[in-house]
Coordinates of C-alpha atoms and ligand atoms in Angstrom, one line a residue:
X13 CA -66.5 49.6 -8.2
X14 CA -64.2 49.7 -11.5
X15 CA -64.6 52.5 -13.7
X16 CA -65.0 53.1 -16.8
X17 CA -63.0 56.5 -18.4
X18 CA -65.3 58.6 -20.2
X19 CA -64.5 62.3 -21.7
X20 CA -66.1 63.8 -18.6
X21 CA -63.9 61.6 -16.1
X22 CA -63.9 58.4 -15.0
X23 CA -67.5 56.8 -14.1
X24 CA -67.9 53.5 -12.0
X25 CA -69.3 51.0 -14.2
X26 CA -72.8 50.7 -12.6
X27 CA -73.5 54.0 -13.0
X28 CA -73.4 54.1 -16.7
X29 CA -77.0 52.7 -17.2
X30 CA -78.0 51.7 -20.9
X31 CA -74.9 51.0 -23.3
X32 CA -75.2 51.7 -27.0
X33 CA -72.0 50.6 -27.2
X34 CA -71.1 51.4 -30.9
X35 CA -71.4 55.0 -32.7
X36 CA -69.5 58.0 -34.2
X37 CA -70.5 61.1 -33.3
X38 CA -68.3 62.5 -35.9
X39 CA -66.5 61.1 -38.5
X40 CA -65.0 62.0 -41.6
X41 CA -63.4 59.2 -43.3
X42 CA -62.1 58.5 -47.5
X43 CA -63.9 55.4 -47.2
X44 CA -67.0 57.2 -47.7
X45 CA -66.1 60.8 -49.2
X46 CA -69.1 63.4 -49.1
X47 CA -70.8 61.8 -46.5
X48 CA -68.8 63.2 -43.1
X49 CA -70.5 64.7 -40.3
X50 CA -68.8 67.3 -38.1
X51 CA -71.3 69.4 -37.0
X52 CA -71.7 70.0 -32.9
X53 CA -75.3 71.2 -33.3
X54 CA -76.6 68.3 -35.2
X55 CA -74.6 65.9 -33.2
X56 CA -76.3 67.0 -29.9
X57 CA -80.0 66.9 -31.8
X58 CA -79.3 63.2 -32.8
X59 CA -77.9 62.2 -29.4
X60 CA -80.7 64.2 -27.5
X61 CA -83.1 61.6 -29.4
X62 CA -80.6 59.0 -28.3
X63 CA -80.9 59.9 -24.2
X64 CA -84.7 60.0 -25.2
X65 CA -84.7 56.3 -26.6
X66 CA -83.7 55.3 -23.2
X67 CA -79.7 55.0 -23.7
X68 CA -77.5 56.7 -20.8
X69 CA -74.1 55.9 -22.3
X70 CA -72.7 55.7 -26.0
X71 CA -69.0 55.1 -26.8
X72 CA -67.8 56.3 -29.8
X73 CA -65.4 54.1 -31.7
X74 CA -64.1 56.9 -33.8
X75 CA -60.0 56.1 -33.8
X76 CA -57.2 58.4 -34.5
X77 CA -57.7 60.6 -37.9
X78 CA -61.0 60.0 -38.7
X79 CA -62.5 63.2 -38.0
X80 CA -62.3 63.2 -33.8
X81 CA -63.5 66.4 -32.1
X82 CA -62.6 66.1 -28.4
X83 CA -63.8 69.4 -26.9
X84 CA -66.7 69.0 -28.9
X85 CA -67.4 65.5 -28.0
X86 CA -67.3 66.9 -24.5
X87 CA -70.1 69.6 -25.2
X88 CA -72.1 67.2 -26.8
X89 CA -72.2 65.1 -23.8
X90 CA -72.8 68.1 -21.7
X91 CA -75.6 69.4 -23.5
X92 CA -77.1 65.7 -24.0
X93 CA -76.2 63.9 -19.9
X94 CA -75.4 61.0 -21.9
X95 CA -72.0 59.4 -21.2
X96 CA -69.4 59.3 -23.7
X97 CA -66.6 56.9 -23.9
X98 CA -64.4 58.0 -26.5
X99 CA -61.9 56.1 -28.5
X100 CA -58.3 56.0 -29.8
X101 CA -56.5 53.9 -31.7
X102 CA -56.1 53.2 -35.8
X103 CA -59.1 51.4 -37.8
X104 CA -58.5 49.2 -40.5
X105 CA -56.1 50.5 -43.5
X106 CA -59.0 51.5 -46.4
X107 CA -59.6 54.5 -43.6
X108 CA -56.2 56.0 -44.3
X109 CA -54.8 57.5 -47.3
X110 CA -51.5 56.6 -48.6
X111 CA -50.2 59.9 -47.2
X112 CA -51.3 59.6 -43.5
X113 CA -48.7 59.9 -40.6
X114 CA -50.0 56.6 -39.3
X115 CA -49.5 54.4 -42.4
X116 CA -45.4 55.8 -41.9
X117 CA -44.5 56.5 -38.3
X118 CA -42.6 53.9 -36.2
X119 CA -43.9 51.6 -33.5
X120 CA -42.7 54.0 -30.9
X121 CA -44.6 57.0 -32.4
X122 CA -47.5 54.7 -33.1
X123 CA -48.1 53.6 -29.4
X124 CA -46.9 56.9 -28.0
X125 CA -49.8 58.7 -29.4
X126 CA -52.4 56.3 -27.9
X127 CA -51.1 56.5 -24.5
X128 CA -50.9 60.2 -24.4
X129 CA -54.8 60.0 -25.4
X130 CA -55.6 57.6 -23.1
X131 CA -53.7 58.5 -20.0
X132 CA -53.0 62.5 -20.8
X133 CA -56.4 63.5 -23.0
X134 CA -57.5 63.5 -26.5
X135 CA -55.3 65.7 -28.8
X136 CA -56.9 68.9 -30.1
X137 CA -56.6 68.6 -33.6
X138 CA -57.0 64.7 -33.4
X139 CA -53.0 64.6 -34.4
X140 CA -53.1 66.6 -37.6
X141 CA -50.7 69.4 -36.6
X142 CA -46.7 68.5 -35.5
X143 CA -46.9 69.4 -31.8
X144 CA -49.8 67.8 -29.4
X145 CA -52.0 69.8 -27.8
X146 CA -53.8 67.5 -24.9
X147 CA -57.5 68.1 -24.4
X148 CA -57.9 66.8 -20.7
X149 CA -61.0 64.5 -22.6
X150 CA -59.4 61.2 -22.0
X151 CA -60.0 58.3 -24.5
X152 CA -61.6 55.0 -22.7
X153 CA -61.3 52.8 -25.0
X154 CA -59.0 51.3 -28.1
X155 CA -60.3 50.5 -31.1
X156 CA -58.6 48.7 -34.0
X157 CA -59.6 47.2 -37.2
X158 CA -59.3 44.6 -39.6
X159 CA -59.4 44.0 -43.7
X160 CA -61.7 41.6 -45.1
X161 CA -61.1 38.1 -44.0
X162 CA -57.6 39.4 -42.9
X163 CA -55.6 41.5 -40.8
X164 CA -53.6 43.2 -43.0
X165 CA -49.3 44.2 -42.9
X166 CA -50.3 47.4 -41.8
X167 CA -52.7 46.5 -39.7
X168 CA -50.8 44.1 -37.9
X169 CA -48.4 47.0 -36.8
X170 CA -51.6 49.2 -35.6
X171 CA -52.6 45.9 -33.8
X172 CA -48.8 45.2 -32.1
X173 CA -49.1 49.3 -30.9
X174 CA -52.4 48.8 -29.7
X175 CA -52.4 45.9 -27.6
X176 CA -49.0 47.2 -25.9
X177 CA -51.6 50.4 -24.8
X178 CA -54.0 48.1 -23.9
X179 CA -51.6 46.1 -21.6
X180 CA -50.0 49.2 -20.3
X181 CA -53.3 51.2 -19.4
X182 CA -55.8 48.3 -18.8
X183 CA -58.0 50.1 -21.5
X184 CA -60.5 47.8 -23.6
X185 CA -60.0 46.9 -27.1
X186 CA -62.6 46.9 -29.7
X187 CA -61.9 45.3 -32.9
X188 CA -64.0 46.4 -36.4
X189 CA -64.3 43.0 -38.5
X190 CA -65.0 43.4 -42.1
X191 CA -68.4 41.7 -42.8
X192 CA -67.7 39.8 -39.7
X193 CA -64.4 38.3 -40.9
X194 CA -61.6 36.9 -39.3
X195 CA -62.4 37.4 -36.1
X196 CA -60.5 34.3 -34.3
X197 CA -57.4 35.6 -36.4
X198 CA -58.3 39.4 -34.5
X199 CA -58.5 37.2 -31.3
X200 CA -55.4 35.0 -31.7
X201 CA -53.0 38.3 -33.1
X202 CA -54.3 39.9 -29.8
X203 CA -53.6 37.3 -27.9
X204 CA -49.6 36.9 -29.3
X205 CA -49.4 40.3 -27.9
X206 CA -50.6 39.8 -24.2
X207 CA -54.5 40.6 -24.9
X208 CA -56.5 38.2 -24.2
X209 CA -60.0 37.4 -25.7
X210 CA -62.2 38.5 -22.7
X211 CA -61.0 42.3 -22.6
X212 CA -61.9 42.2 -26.5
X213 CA -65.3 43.4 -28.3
X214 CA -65.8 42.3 -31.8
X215 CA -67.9 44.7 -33.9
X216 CA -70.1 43.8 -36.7
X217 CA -70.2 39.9 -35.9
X218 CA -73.9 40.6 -36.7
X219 CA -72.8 40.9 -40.5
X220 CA -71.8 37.3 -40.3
X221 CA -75.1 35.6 -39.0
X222 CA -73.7 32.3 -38.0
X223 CA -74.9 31.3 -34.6
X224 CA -71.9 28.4 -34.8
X225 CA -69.4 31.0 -34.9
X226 CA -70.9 33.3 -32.4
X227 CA -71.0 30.8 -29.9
X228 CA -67.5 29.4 -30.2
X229 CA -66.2 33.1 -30.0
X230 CA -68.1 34.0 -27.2
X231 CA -66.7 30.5 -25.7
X232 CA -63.3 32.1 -25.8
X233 CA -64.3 34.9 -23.8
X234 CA -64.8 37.6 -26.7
X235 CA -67.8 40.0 -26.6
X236 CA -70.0 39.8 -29.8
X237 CA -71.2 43.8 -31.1
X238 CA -74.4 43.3 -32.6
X239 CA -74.0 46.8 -34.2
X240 CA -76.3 47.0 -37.7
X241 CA -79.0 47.7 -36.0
X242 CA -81.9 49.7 -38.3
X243 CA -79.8 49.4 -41.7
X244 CA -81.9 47.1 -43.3
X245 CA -80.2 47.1 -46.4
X246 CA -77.7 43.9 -44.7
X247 CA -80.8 41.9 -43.6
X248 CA -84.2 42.6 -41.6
X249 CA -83.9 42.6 -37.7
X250 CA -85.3 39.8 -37.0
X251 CA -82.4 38.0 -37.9
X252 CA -80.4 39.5 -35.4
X253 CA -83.2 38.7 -32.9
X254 CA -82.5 35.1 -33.7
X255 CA -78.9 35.5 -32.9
X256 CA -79.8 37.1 -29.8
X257 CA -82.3 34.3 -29.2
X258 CA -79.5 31.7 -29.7
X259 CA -76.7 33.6 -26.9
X260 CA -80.1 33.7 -24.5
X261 CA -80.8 30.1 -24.7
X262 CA -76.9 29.6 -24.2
X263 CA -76.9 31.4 -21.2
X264 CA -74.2 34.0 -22.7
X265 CA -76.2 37.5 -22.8
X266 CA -73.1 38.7 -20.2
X267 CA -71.1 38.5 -24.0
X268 CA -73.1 40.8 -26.3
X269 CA -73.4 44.8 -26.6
X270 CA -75.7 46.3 -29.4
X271 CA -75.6 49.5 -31.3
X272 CA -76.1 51.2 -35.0
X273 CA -72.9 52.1 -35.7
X274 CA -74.0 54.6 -38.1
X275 CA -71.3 56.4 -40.0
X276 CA -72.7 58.0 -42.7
X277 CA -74.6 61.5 -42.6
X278 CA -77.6 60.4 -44.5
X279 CA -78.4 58.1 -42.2
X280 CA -78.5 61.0 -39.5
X281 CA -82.3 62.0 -38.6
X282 CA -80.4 65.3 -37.6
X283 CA -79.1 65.3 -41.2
X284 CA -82.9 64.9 -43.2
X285 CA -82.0 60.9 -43.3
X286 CA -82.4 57.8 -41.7
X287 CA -83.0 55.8 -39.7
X288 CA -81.2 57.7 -37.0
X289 CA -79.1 56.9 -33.9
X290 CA -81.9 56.2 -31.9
X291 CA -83.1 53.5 -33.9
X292 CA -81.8 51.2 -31.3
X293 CA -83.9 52.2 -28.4
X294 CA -87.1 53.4 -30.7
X295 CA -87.2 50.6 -32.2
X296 CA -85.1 47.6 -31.6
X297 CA -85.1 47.4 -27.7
X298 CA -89.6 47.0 -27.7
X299 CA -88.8 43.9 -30.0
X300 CA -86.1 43.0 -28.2
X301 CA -87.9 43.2 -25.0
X302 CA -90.6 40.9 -26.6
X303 CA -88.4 38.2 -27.6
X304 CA -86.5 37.9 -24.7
X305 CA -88.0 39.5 -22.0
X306 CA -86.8 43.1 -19.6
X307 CA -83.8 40.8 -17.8
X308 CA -82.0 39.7 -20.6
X309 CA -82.6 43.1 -22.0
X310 CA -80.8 44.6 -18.8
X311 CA -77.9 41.8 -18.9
X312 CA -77.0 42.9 -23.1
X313 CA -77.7 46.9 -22.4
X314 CA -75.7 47.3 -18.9
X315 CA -74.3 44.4 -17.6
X316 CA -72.3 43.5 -20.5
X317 CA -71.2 46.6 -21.1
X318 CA -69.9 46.9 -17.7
X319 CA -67.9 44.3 -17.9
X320 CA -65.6 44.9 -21.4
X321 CA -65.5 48.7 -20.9
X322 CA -64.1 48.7 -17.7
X323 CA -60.0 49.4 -17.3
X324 CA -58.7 46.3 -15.6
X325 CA -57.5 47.3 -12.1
X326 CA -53.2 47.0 -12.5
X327 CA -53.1 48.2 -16.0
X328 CA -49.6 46.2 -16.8
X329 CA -51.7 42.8 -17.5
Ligands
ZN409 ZN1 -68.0 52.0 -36.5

């Protein structure tokens, strides 16, 4: 059985159980000044509510510089039994300031530090002092990110670094879309560089609504993140029911993940806000359930995830 890496060690894939297969357990990012959360304690309150909803496994698609604690991640997931797949890579540009290391370093540099994450363990100080100083908390996954309707100059070069980790450790790749924006420009620039569309997950395509395009993504192989869940203030659930209604009458459940992706601390339960990590398994999975039944439930919470976490066997695809 393939595994999947997580910051514990490697996992077989169907042994993971339910996926919430987008969150940050800490992040601190200029995007959203005043609002970081780095707190161990309160991270392992609001992911003990999370292995309570029902979820077994949560990967966090914090990247490179945005606050990653990798000996803390590993407590959390201790003290909590859920699985953690952790990330690396760089997220879209509006995450770094102008005087960030990534924004300047060469390609080299650039790929070097996500395959000594992936294949050596986490850095320490999540690459903030001049000398690394490996964790042994290994990074499963790669996640990138694009501007609005764009993949920006600087972006492209994140993108170029991280599908050359991806196609030298068989890691996934998970791609944040603005809005849910040019995502078969994300697919095709992967693609140039050796990644092709079915070892890709494409977050926040629930911020985009359009059935049309969720179905002729999925047709190329992608897998769709509904990951909004509970933040009412883009549009009631129910509408991403209906998109999940449209992928089960296609037949195409084995191409969606869910989660919250929450990345602010007032939306933290643990933090005095809302509505919490959990959200998805409190609340969304019972209405879920009822719209398409426990099955389709089981192919979106485990069997999806299965498939585009996994590292692909040779690892030079
Ligand atoms: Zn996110």
């Amino acid at each position: 059985m393939p595994a999947v890496e997580t910051v514990l060690g490697p996992v077989p894939a169907d042994r993971l159980g339910n996926v919430d297969a987008h969150e940050h357990v800490f992040l601190r990012t200029p995007v959203n000044p005043g609002d970081e959360f780095l707190d161990p304690g309160k991270a392992t309150a609001e992911l003990t509510a999370v292995a309570r909803s029902g979820i077994q496994a949560v990967v966090d698609l914090t990247p490179v510089g945005l606050g990653r604690q990798p000996r803390q991640l590993a407590e959390v997931s201790r003290a909590t039994g859920l699985h953690i797949i952790a990330a690396t890579g760089y997220h879209r540009a509006a995450h770094y300031h102008d005087s960030h290391w990534a924004r300047h370093a060469d390609e080299q540099t650039l790929l070097n530090v996500l395959l000594a994450d992936l294949r050596t363990g986490m850095d320490a100080h999540d690459w903030e002092f001049p000398w690394p100083e490996p964790t042994g908390h290994k990074a499963g996954i790669i996640k990138l990110g694009a501007s609005y309707q764009r993949v920006s100059p600087i972006e492209q070069r994140w993108f170029t670094a991280g599908a050359a980790a991806a196609r030298q450790t068989g890691a996934p790749v998970a791609v944040h879309t603005e809005t849910g924006t040019a995502a078969h420009a994300i697919l095709d620039l992967l693609d140039q560089h050796g990644v092709p569309a079915h070892r890709v997950m494409l977050a926040h395509t629930d911020r985009n609504p359009d059935p049309e395009l969720h179905a002729d993504l999925i047709a190329r192989g992608a897998c769709l993140v509904y990951d909004t869940i509970g933040r009412i203030k883009y549009r009631p659930d129910s509408v991403v029911l209906d998109l999940i209604e449209h992928i089960a009458n296609a037949g195409k459940l084995d191409h969606l993940c869910l989660g919250t992706d929450i990345g602010r601390k007032s939306a933290f339960t643990a933090y005095g806000g809302g509505p919490g990590m959990d959200v998805l398994g409190r609340e969304f999975i019972p209405r879920l359930q009822r719209r398409i039944g426990p099955d389709g439930v089981n192919i979106i919470l485990q069997q999806a995830p299965q498939t585009f976490l996994t590292c692909t066997e040779s690892g030079q695809a």
